[in-house]
Coordinates of C-alpha atoms and ligand atoms in Angstrom, one line a residue:
M183 CA 9.7 164.6 101.4
S184 CA 12.1 162.2 103.1
K185 CA 15.8 162.7 102.5
E186 CA 17.3 159.8 100.5
Y187 CA 20.7 158.3 101.3
D188 CA 22.8 155.4 100.0
V189 CA 23.5 154.1 103.5
A190 CA 22.2 154.9 107.0
I191 CA 24.3 153.6 109.9
I192 CA 22.5 153.5 113.2
G193 CA 25.0 153.7 116.1
A194 CA 28.3 155.6 116.3
G195 CA 30.1 153.1 118.4
T196 CA 33.1 151.0 117.2
A197 CA 31.1 149.0 114.7
G198 CA 29.3 152.1 113.4
L199 CA 32.5 154.1 113.0
T200 CA 34.4 151.3 111.2
A201 CA 31.3 150.9 109.0
Q202 CA 31.5 154.7 108.2
E203 CA 35.2 154.3 107.3
E204 CA 34.3 151.6 104.8
V205 CA 31.2 153.3 103.4
V206 CA 33.0 156.6 102.8
K207 CA 35.2 154.7 100.3
H208 CA 32.1 154.1 98.2
T209 CA 29.8 157.0 98.7
D210 CA 29.5 160.4 100.4
N211 CA 25.8 160.1 100.5
Y212 CA 25.4 158.5 104.0
V213 CA 24.3 159.3 107.5
L214 CA 25.4 158.1 111.0
I215 CA 22.6 158.3 113.5
D216 CA 23.2 158.2 117.3
D217 CA 21.1 159.6 120.1
G218 CA 23.4 158.6 122.9
P219 CA 26.7 160.0 124.3
L220 CA 29.4 159.9 121.6
G221 CA 32.8 158.4 122.2
T222 CA 32.0 154.6 122.0
T223 CA 31.1 152.1 124.7
C224 CA 34.7 150.8 124.7
A225 CA 36.3 154.2 125.4
R226 CA 33.5 155.6 127.7
V227 CA 32.3 152.8 129.9
G228 CA 34.0 149.6 128.7
C229 CA 37.5 148.4 127.7
M230 CA 39.5 151.5 128.5
P231 CA 38.2 152.8 131.9
S232 CA 38.0 149.2 133.2
K233 CA 41.6 148.6 132.3
A234 CA 42.7 151.9 133.8
L235 CA 41.1 150.8 137.1
I236 CA 42.6 147.3 136.9
A237 CA 46.1 148.8 136.3
V238 CA 45.9 150.8 139.6
A239 CA 44.5 147.8 141.5
D240 CA 47.2 145.4 140.3
D241 CA 49.9 147.8 141.2
F242 CA 48.5 148.4 144.7
H243 CA 48.1 144.7 145.2
K244 CA 51.8 144.2 144.9
C245 CA 52.2 146.1 148.3
S246 CA 50.9 142.9 150.0
F247 CA 54.1 141.1 148.9
F248 CA 56.6 143.9 149.8
D249 CA 57.3 142.7 153.4
E250 CA 58.3 139.3 152.0
Y251 CA 60.5 140.9 149.4
G252 CA 62.3 142.9 152.1
I253 CA 60.7 146.3 151.2
L254 CA 59.4 147.8 154.4
G255 CA 56.7 150.3 155.1
A256 CA 54.1 149.3 152.5
K257 CA 51.4 148.7 155.1
G258 CA 51.1 152.4 155.5
L259 CA 49.9 152.9 151.9
V260 CA 46.2 153.6 151.5
P261 CA 44.2 153.8 148.3
D262 CA 42.4 157.1 147.9
H263 CA 39.2 155.9 146.1
K264 CA 38.2 159.5 145.1
K265 CA 41.5 160.1 143.5
I266 CA 41.6 156.7 141.8
M267 CA 38.1 157.2 140.3
A268 CA 39.0 160.8 139.2
R269 CA 42.1 159.5 137.4
V270 CA 40.1 156.7 135.7
R271 CA 37.5 159.3 134.6
S272 CA 40.2 161.7 133.3
M273 CA 41.8 158.8 131.3
R274 CA 38.3 157.9 130.1
D275 CA 37.7 161.5 129.0
E276 CA 41.0 161.4 127.0
F277 CA 40.1 158.2 125.2
S278 CA 36.5 159.1 124.4
G279 CA 37.5 162.6 123.6
G280 CA 40.0 161.2 121.1
V281 CA 37.2 159.3 119.3
I282 CA 35.0 162.4 119.2
Q283 CA 37.9 164.4 117.8
E284 CA 38.4 161.8 115.1
M285 CA 34.7 162.2 114.2
S286 CA 35.1 166.0 113.6
G287 CA 35.9 165.4 109.9
F288 CA 32.4 164.0 109.3
M289 CA 30.2 165.6 112.0
D290 CA 28.0 167.0 109.2
K291 CA 26.9 163.4 108.5
V292 CA 26.0 162.7 112.1
I293 CA 22.3 163.0 113.2
R294 CA 21.8 163.1 117.0
K295 CA 18.4 161.3 117.1
R296 CA 17.0 157.9 117.9
A297 CA 16.2 155.7 114.8
R298 CA 13.2 153.4 114.5
F299 CA 12.4 151.3 111.4
L300 CA 9.2 152.0 109.4
D301 CA 10.3 149.5 106.7
A302 CA 13.6 148.1 105.5
N303 CA 14.5 151.3 103.7
T304 CA 12.8 153.9 105.9
L305 CA 13.7 155.2 109.4
D306 CA 11.7 157.4 111.7
L307 CA 13.9 159.8 113.5
G308 CA 11.2 161.4 115.6
D309 CA 10.7 164.7 113.8
E310 CA 11.8 163.5 110.3
T311 CA 11.8 160.4 108.2
I312 CA 14.7 159.3 106.1
R313 CA 15.2 156.7 103.4
A314 CA 18.3 154.7 102.6
K315 CA 19.2 152.0 100.1
S316 CA 21.0 150.1 102.9
I317 CA 20.8 150.3 106.6
I318 CA 23.4 149.1 109.1
I319 CA 22.3 148.4 112.7
A320 CA 25.3 148.9 115.0
T321 CA 23.4 149.8 118.2
G322 CA 25.6 147.8 120.6
S323 CA 24.5 146.1 123.8
K324 CA 23.5 147.3 127.3
P325 CA 23.7 145.9 130.8
Y326 CA 20.6 144.0 131.6
I327 CA 18.9 144.4 135.0
P328 CA 16.2 141.7 135.6
E329 CA 12.7 143.1 136.2
P330 CA 12.4 142.1 139.9
W331 CA 15.5 144.0 140.8
L332 CA 14.3 147.3 139.2
P333 CA 12.7 148.6 142.5
F334 CA 16.2 148.6 144.1
K335 CA 17.9 150.6 141.3
E336 CA 19.2 153.1 143.8
F337 CA 21.5 150.4 145.1
I338 CA 22.4 148.8 141.8
I339 CA 25.3 149.9 139.6
D340 CA 26.0 148.7 136.1
T341 CA 29.0 149.5 134.0
D342 CA 27.2 152.4 132.3
Q343 CA 27.1 154.1 135.8
F344 CA 30.1 152.6 137.6
F345 CA 32.8 154.9 136.3
E346 CA 30.8 158.0 137.3
L347 CA 31.1 157.0 141.0
E348 CA 32.8 159.9 142.8
T349 CA 34.1 157.4 145.4
L350 CA 33.6 153.7 146.0
P351 CA 31.2 152.0 148.5
R352 CA 32.6 150.2 151.5
T353 CA 30.9 146.9 150.7
M354 CA 29.7 145.6 147.4
A355 CA 28.1 142.5 146.0
V356 CA 29.3 141.6 142.5
F357 CA 26.6 139.6 140.8
G358 CA 28.1 137.3 138.1
L359 CA 31.6 136.0 137.7
G360 CA 31.9 136.3 134.0
V361 CA 34.2 138.7 132.3
I362 CA 33.0 141.9 133.9
G363 CA 32.5 140.3 137.3
I364 CA 36.0 138.9 137.6
E365 CA 37.8 142.0 136.1
L366 CA 36.0 144.6 138.1
G367 CA 35.3 142.4 141.2
Q368 CA 39.0 141.6 141.6
A369 CA 40.1 145.2 141.0
L370 CA 37.6 146.5 143.6
H371 CA 38.7 143.9 146.1
R372 CA 42.4 144.8 145.5
I373 CA 41.8 148.4 146.3
G374 CA 40.0 147.7 149.5
V375 CA 36.3 147.4 148.7
Q376 CA 34.8 144.5 150.7
V377 CA 33.6 142.5 147.7
T378 CA 31.4 139.5 147.8
A379 CA 31.0 138.0 144.3
V380 CA 28.2 135.7 143.4
S381 CA 28.5 133.0 140.8
R382 CA 26.0 130.4 139.7
R383 CA 28.7 127.8 139.0
K384 CA 32.3 127.2 139.8
T385 CA 33.7 129.2 136.9
A386 CA 35.3 132.5 136.1
G387 CA 36.0 134.9 133.3
G388 CA 34.3 133.1 130.5
L389 CA 36.2 129.8 130.8
T390 CA 34.4 126.7 129.5
D391 CA 36.7 123.7 130.2
P392 CA 35.4 122.1 133.4
K393 CA 38.9 121.3 134.6
L394 CA 40.0 124.9 134.2
E395 CA 36.8 126.4 135.5
E396 CA 37.1 124.6 138.8
Y397 CA 40.8 125.5 139.0
A398 CA 40.1 129.2 138.3
F399 CA 37.2 129.3 140.7
E400 CA 39.3 127.8 143.5
H401 CA 42.1 130.2 142.8
F402 CA 40.0 133.4 142.8
S403 CA 38.1 132.1 145.9
K404 CA 41.3 132.2 147.8
E405 CA 41.8 135.9 147.0
M406 CA 38.3 137.2 147.3
H407 CA 35.0 136.2 148.9
I408 CA 32.8 134.3 146.4
E409 CA 29.4 132.8 147.1
L410 CA 28.0 130.0 144.9
G411 CA 24.4 130.3 143.9
T412 CA 21.9 132.4 142.0
A413 CA 22.2 136.0 143.1
E414 CA 19.0 137.4 144.8
I415 CA 17.9 140.7 146.2
F416 CA 15.6 140.5 149.3
G417 CA 15.1 144.2 150.0
K418 CA 16.2 147.3 151.8
T419 CA 17.5 147.1 155.4
E420 CA 18.4 149.9 157.8
T421 CA 22.0 149.7 156.6
G422 CA 21.8 148.9 153.0
L423 CA 20.4 146.2 150.7
E424 CA 19.9 142.6 151.7
V425 CA 21.2 140.2 149.0
G426 CA 21.8 136.5 149.0
A427 CA 22.9 133.4 147.2
G428 CA 22.2 129.8 148.1
S429 CA 21.5 129.7 151.8
K430 CA 23.5 132.9 152.5
R431 CA 22.2 136.4 153.1
W432 CA 24.1 139.6 153.8
T433 CA 23.7 143.3 153.5
V434 CA 25.8 145.5 151.2
D435 CA 26.1 149.2 150.3
R436 CA 25.8 148.6 146.6
V437 CA 25.5 145.8 144.0
L438 CA 27.5 145.7 140.8
I439 CA 25.5 143.9 138.1
A440 CA 27.7 141.8 135.9
T441 CA 25.2 139.2 134.8
G442 CA 25.4 139.7 131.1
R443 CA 24.6 142.3 128.4
R444 CA 21.7 142.3 125.9
P445 CA 21.8 143.4 122.3
M446 CA 20.2 146.8 121.8
L447 CA 17.4 145.7 119.4
H448 CA 14.3 146.5 121.3
N449 CA 14.4 150.2 120.6
L450 CA 14.4 149.9 116.8
N451 CA 10.8 148.8 116.0
L452 CA 12.1 145.7 114.2
E453 CA 8.5 144.4 114.3
S454 CA 7.8 146.6 111.2
L455 CA 10.3 144.4 109.2
K456 CA 8.4 141.1 110.0
L457 CA 11.7 139.3 110.5
D458 CA 12.4 135.6 111.0
M459 CA 13.6 135.2 114.6
D460 CA 15.7 132.5 116.1
T461 CA 15.1 130.7 119.4
K462 CA 16.9 133.4 121.3
G463 CA 14.7 136.1 119.8
M464 CA 17.5 137.4 117.5
P465 CA 16.7 138.2 113.8
V466 CA 18.0 135.5 111.5
F467 CA 21.1 136.9 109.7
D468 CA 24.1 135.5 107.8
S469 CA 27.2 135.6 110.1
E470 CA 29.5 136.0 107.1
T471 CA 27.7 138.8 105.2
L472 CA 25.9 140.2 108.3
Q473 CA 22.8 140.6 106.1
I474 CA 19.4 140.1 107.8
G475 CA 17.4 137.7 105.6
N476 CA 17.2 139.2 102.1
L477 CA 16.8 142.7 103.3
P478 CA 19.2 145.6 102.7
V479 CA 19.8 145.6 106.5
F480 CA 22.9 144.5 108.3
L481 CA 23.7 143.7 111.9
A482 CA 27.2 144.7 113.1
G483 CA 29.0 144.7 116.5
D484 CA 27.7 143.7 119.9
V485 CA 24.1 144.0 118.6
N486 CA 24.4 140.7 116.7
G487 CA 25.5 138.8 119.8
L488 CA 28.1 136.8 117.9
K489 CA 31.3 137.9 119.7
P490 CA 30.7 141.0 121.8
I491 CA 34.3 142.3 121.9
L492 CA 36.0 145.2 120.3
H493 CA 38.1 143.8 117.4
E494 CA 35.1 141.7 116.3
A495 CA 32.8 144.8 116.4
A496 CA 35.4 146.6 114.2
D497 CA 35.6 143.8 111.7
D498 CA 31.8 143.6 111.6
G499 CA 31.7 147.3 110.8
T500 CA 34.0 146.8 107.8
I501 CA 32.0 143.8 106.6
A502 CA 28.6 145.5 106.9
G503 CA 30.0 148.8 105.4
Y504 CA 31.3 146.9 102.4
N505 CA 28.2 144.9 101.8
A506 CA 25.9 147.8 102.3
C507 CA 27.6 149.5 99.4
A508 CA 28.4 146.5 97.1
G509 CA 25.9 145.3 94.6
T510 CA 26.3 141.7 95.7
M511 CA 27.0 140.2 99.1
A512 CA 30.7 139.3 99.8
R513 CA 31.4 136.6 102.3
F514 CA 34.2 137.3 104.8
K515 CA 36.3 134.8 106.7
K516 CA 36.5 135.6 110.4
R517 CA 39.8 135.8 112.3
I518 CA 40.8 133.1 114.7
P519 CA 38.7 133.7 117.8
L520 CA 40.5 135.3 120.7
H521 CA 39.1 136.5 124.0
I522 CA 41.0 137.8 126.9
T523 CA 39.8 138.6 130.4
F524 CA 42.1 141.0 132.1
S525 CA 42.0 139.3 135.5
S526 CA 45.2 138.5 137.4
P527 CA 46.2 135.9 136.2
D528 CA 44.8 136.6 132.8
I529 CA 42.1 134.3 131.5
A530 CA 42.0 133.7 127.7
I531 CA 40.5 131.5 125.0
A532 CA 42.3 131.3 121.7
G533 CA 40.7 129.4 118.8
L534 CA 37.9 126.9 119.7
S535 CA 36.9 126.8 123.3
H536 CA 36.3 123.4 125.0
K537 CA 32.6 124.1 124.8
A538 CA 32.8 124.8 121.0
L539 CA 34.8 121.6 120.4
T540 CA 32.4 119.6 122.3
E541 CA 29.3 121.0 120.7
K542 CA 30.8 120.5 117.2
G543 CA 31.9 117.0 118.1
I544 CA 35.5 117.6 117.0
D545 CA 38.1 115.0 118.0
Y546 CA 41.1 116.4 119.8
V547 CA 44.0 115.5 122.1
V548 CA 44.9 117.7 125.1
G549 CA 48.2 119.0 126.5
E550 CA 48.2 120.7 129.9
A551 CA 50.5 123.5 131.1
S552 CA 51.0 124.8 134.6
W553 CA 52.7 127.9 135.9
E554 CA 52.7 126.8 139.6
E555 CA 56.2 125.5 139.6
L556 CA 57.7 127.6 136.8
G557 CA 60.9 129.2 138.2
R558 CA 60.4 132.7 136.7
A559 CA 56.8 132.8 137.9
R560 CA 57.8 131.8 141.4
M561 CA 60.3 134.7 141.7
I562 CA 57.4 137.2 141.5
L563 CA 55.0 136.6 144.4
G564 CA 51.4 136.0 143.3
K565 CA 52.5 135.0 139.8
A566 CA 53.1 131.3 140.4
A567 CA 49.6 130.2 139.5
G568 CA 47.9 129.2 136.3
R569 CA 47.0 126.4 134.0
A570 CA 46.2 125.9 130.4
R571 CA 44.6 123.2 128.3
I572 CA 45.6 123.2 124.7
Y573 CA 43.5 121.2 122.2
A574 CA 45.1 119.8 119.0
D575 CA 44.1 117.6 116.1
P576 CA 45.0 113.9 116.8
Q577 CA 46.9 113.5 113.5
K578 CA 49.5 116.3 113.1
G579 CA 48.8 118.1 116.3
R580 CA 47.6 121.3 114.6
L581 CA 46.3 123.5 117.4
L582 CA 42.5 123.8 117.4
G583 CA 42.0 125.9 120.5
A584 CA 43.2 126.7 124.0
E585 CA 41.8 127.8 127.3
I586 CA 44.4 129.5 129.6
M587 CA 44.6 131.2 133.0
A588 CA 48.2 132.3 133.4
P589 CA 50.5 135.2 134.2
A590 CA 51.1 137.0 130.9
G591 CA 48.2 135.0 129.5
E592 CA 47.1 137.9 127.3
H593 CA 50.4 137.5 125.4
M594 CA 50.5 133.7 125.2
A595 CA 46.9 133.6 124.0
H596 CA 48.0 135.8 121.1
L597 CA 50.9 133.5 120.3
L598 CA 48.6 130.5 120.4
A599 CA 46.0 132.2 118.2
W600 CA 48.7 133.2 115.7
A601 CA 50.0 129.6 115.6
M602 CA 46.5 128.5 114.9
G603 CA 46.1 131.2 112.2
A604 CA 49.3 130.0 110.6
N605 CA 48.0 126.4 110.8
L606 CA 51.3 125.2 112.4
T607 CA 51.7 121.5 113.3
I608 CA 53.0 120.7 116.7
K609 CA 56.4 119.7 115.1
E610 CA 56.6 123.2 113.6
I611 CA 55.7 124.8 116.9
L612 CA 58.3 122.8 118.8
G613 CA 60.9 124.0 116.2
M614 CA 60.4 127.6 117.4
P615 CA 62.7 129.2 120.0
F616 CA 61.6 129.2 123.7
Y617 CA 63.8 131.6 125.7
H618 CA 64.7 130.8 129.3
P619 CA 63.3 131.8 131.7
V620 CA 59.9 133.1 130.4
P621 CA 56.3 132.1 131.1
E622 CA 56.0 130.6 127.5
E623 CA 58.3 127.8 128.7
A624 CA 55.4 126.3 130.6
L625 CA 53.6 125.8 127.2
L626 CA 56.3 123.4 126.2
D627 CA 54.9 120.8 128.6
A628 CA 51.6 121.0 126.8
F629 CA 53.2 120.8 123.4
F630 CA 55.3 117.8 124.3
Q631 CA 52.2 116.0 125.7
I632 CA 50.4 116.7 122.4
A633 CA 53.4 115.5 120.4
A634 CA 53.3 112.2 122.3
Q635 CA 49.7 111.6 121.6
I636 CA 49.3 112.3 117.9
T637 CA 49.5 109.7 115.1
E638 CA 52.2 111.3 113.0
P639 CA 55.5 110.8 115.0
V640 CA 57.4 113.9 116.1
P641 CA 61.2 113.1 116.3
M642 CA 62.8 114.2 119.6
P643 CA 64.8 116.3 120.0
I644 CA 63.2 118.4 117.3
L645 CA 66.5 119.8 115.8
E646 CA 66.4 119.0 112.1
K647 CA 69.6 118.1 110.2
R648 CA 70.3 120.4 107.3
K649 CA 69.8 118.7 104.0
D650 CA 71.6 121.5 101.9
R651 CA 74.9 121.2 103.8
P652 CA 75.5 117.6 104.8
H653 CA 78.3 116.4 107.1
G654 CA 80.5 119.3 108.0
K655 CA 80.9 120.8 104.5
E656 CA 81.0 124.6 104.5
Ligands
FAD222 C1 33.0 147.1 131.2 C2 33.4 146.6 129.8 C3 34.7 146.2 129.5 C4 35.0 145.8 128.2 N1 36.3 145.5 128.0 C5 36.6 145.0 126.8 C6 38.0 144.7 126.5 O1 38.9 144.8 127.3 N2 38.3 144.2 125.2 C7 37.3 144.1 124.3 O2 37.7 143.6 123.2 N3 36.0 144.4 124.5 C8 35.7 144.8 125.7 N4 34.4 145.2 126.0 C9 33.4 145.0 124.9 C10 33.4 146.2 123.9 O3 33.4 147.4 124.6 C11 32.3 146.1 122.9 O4 32.4 144.9 122.3 C12 32.3 147.2 121.9 O5 32.4 148.4 122.5 C13 31.0 147.1 121.0 O6 30.9 148.1 120.1 P1 29.6 148.4 119.3 O7 29.9 149.4 118.2 O8 28.9 147.2 118.9 O9 28.6 149.1 120.3 P2 28.7 150.6 121.0 O10 30.0 151.1 121.1 O11 27.9 150.4 122.3 O12 27.8 151.5 120.1 C14 26.4 151.5 119.9 C15 25.9 152.9 119.7 O13 24.5 152.8 119.2 C16 23.8 153.9 119.8 N5 22.4 153.5 119.7 C17 21.7 152.4 120.3 N6 20.4 152.4 119.9 C18 20.2 153.4 119.0 C19 19.1 153.9 118.2 N7 17.9 153.3 118.2 N8 19.3 155.0 117.4 C20 20.5 155.7 117.4 N9 21.6 155.2 118.1 C21 21.4 154.1 118.9 C22 24.3 154.0 121.2 O14 24.1 155.3 121.7 C23 25.8 153.7 121.0 O15 26.6 154.9 120.7 C24 34.0 145.7 127.2 C25 32.7 146.0 127.5 C26 32.4 146.5 128.8 C27 30.9 146.8 129.1
NAD223 N1 38.1 141.8 128.5 C1 37.0 141.8 127.7 O1 37.1 141.5 126.5 C2 35.7 142.2 128.2 C3 35.6 142.8 129.5 C4 34.4 143.1 130.0 C5 33.2 142.9 129.2 N2 33.3 142.3 128.0 C6 32.1 142.0 127.3 O2 31.0 142.3 128.0 C7 30.1 141.2 127.9 C8 29.2 141.1 129.2 O3 30.0 140.8 130.3 P1 29.4 140.1 131.6 O4 30.5 139.8 132.5 O5 28.3 141.0 132.1 O6 28.7 138.8 131.0 P2 29.1 137.3 130.9 O7 28.2 136.6 130.1 O8 30.6 137.2 130.6 O9 29.0 136.8 132.4 C9 27.8 136.8 133.2 C10 27.9 135.7 134.2 O10 26.9 136.0 135.2 C11 26.3 134.8 135.6 N3 24.9 135.1 136.1 C12 23.9 135.5 135.3 N4 22.8 135.7 136.2 C13 23.2 135.4 137.4 C14 22.6 135.4 138.7 N5 21.4 135.8 138.9 N6 23.4 135.0 139.8 C15 24.7 134.7 139.6 N7 25.3 134.6 138.5 C16 24.6 135.0 137.4 C17 26.3 133.9 134.3 O11 26.2 132.6 134.6 C18 27.7 134.3 133.7 O12 28.7 133.5 134.3 C19 30.9 140.0 127.7 O13 30.2 139.2 126.8 C20 32.1 140.5 127.0 O14 32.1 140.3 125.6 C21 34.6 142.0 127.5

């Protein structure tokens, strides 16, 4: 006899764990199934260890300016790769250990097995079969290594393996200049690994606005070696692995694969559900309820391919957890999109990207900001770089989206996303305080440009007369 549950959650990552938090409000009769290492991708091999490495790399990079600041002796400083990686791992262990500790309250609900569907209510766990009224798939995503490169696996590192390295190779090719490529590629370069990054196009860190893509690519090309073209592996040489892009070929000790991740759907025997699939091979599901077709099955987190970032995975878990327990499907509004790449300068997209605006055919006006001449940025060497393009509606100048590469860009992207969430007009935004001297001041240029282009006039200066206390009366 199969055990019967109200809900089965497959995957104990961020999405699965937030689903558990929601499910437990409705029922105690659930299971959380995971056959992999516990502690979540984010804490084990994702957000947290990558940011721990970036923090070290950014601090060490400052040494290159010390002579000019008048601080002498920095040339003698040497990064100890073994110690750096050991510290990153020890922080990683703390973060993932914290997650596992939090799971201790419901470990009796956790089954450490791989789940495969037999039908929409039945899962094969290898040595047992279980049934559930609803099933949440929260199996995440994995780095993808193209088939022709598999024979060279001994030279290839993906992010699942990277943080296990005892020390770092002398030379490294970084394939792909998306989010992982620029974050880790720049960090490795900054701590002395000879990095050659390969990018198919002039772009970086997930930007989509052609003007910013070109600017960012040129900026990062000045700091580290980047080859344009499709990355290729030619084979082993006496000294390493021969790789190439375009007409160039060179030999490296190792390759870091950062060419994209794939949703973990292949190991679930979804064929047994006879699902409608879209053109990308993904099951057709409702992005607001996360339900697959009419089945009692939900897709939450990276596995649904919508927005493979942490806070979205967490929201997905809540939505799927709620709908898995509720009698009817509730629709949930998504937050304003926000994506940050922790390069230096930061890259971020708040609200609609240029690509999304273009694909949806939405009308917009653009304001541009630059951090190249901003006084405060120029005081700190290496900070006087960056541009932003902010898109607003042509009537009232409500912000629609922004792409940004800027010092403190992670914070400004939040401000922009929050202004979008509050549906502020450009007049209302210009009525907010801007302290001097801060990086946010550069945004003013973009806002003024937007104000000058929209149909509803914005009086300048923006200070409004009080209507409640006219003409000097107290
Ligand atoms: C290097 C890197 C850096 C990142 N940095 C950031 C960042 O700075 N900010 C940010 O917002 N996001 C970042 N991300 C993305 C973020 O880590 C993910 O969006 C998030 O971890 C996804 O969570 P999840 O729950 O969907 O998947 P996961 O946490 O991967 O959980 C999936 C779980 O499912 C299990 N599983 C899979 N198949 C089965 C099966 N058949 N049966 C049982 N169990 C199964 C796996 O073992 C795993 O535990 C980063 C990712 C990487 C790789
Ligand atoms: N800060 C963050 O939030 C953060 C950090 C790291 C990872 N992540 C998540 O991890 C996911 C995966 O990151 P990623 O960087 O692997 O993927 P990505 O999709 O961001 O970038 C992959 C890049 O590799 C390029 N590429 C693919 N094949 C290539 C080839 N053969 N030669 C040259 N270039 C090639 C693509 O054109 C693309 O620009 C992201 O979607 C992101 O959500 C998030």
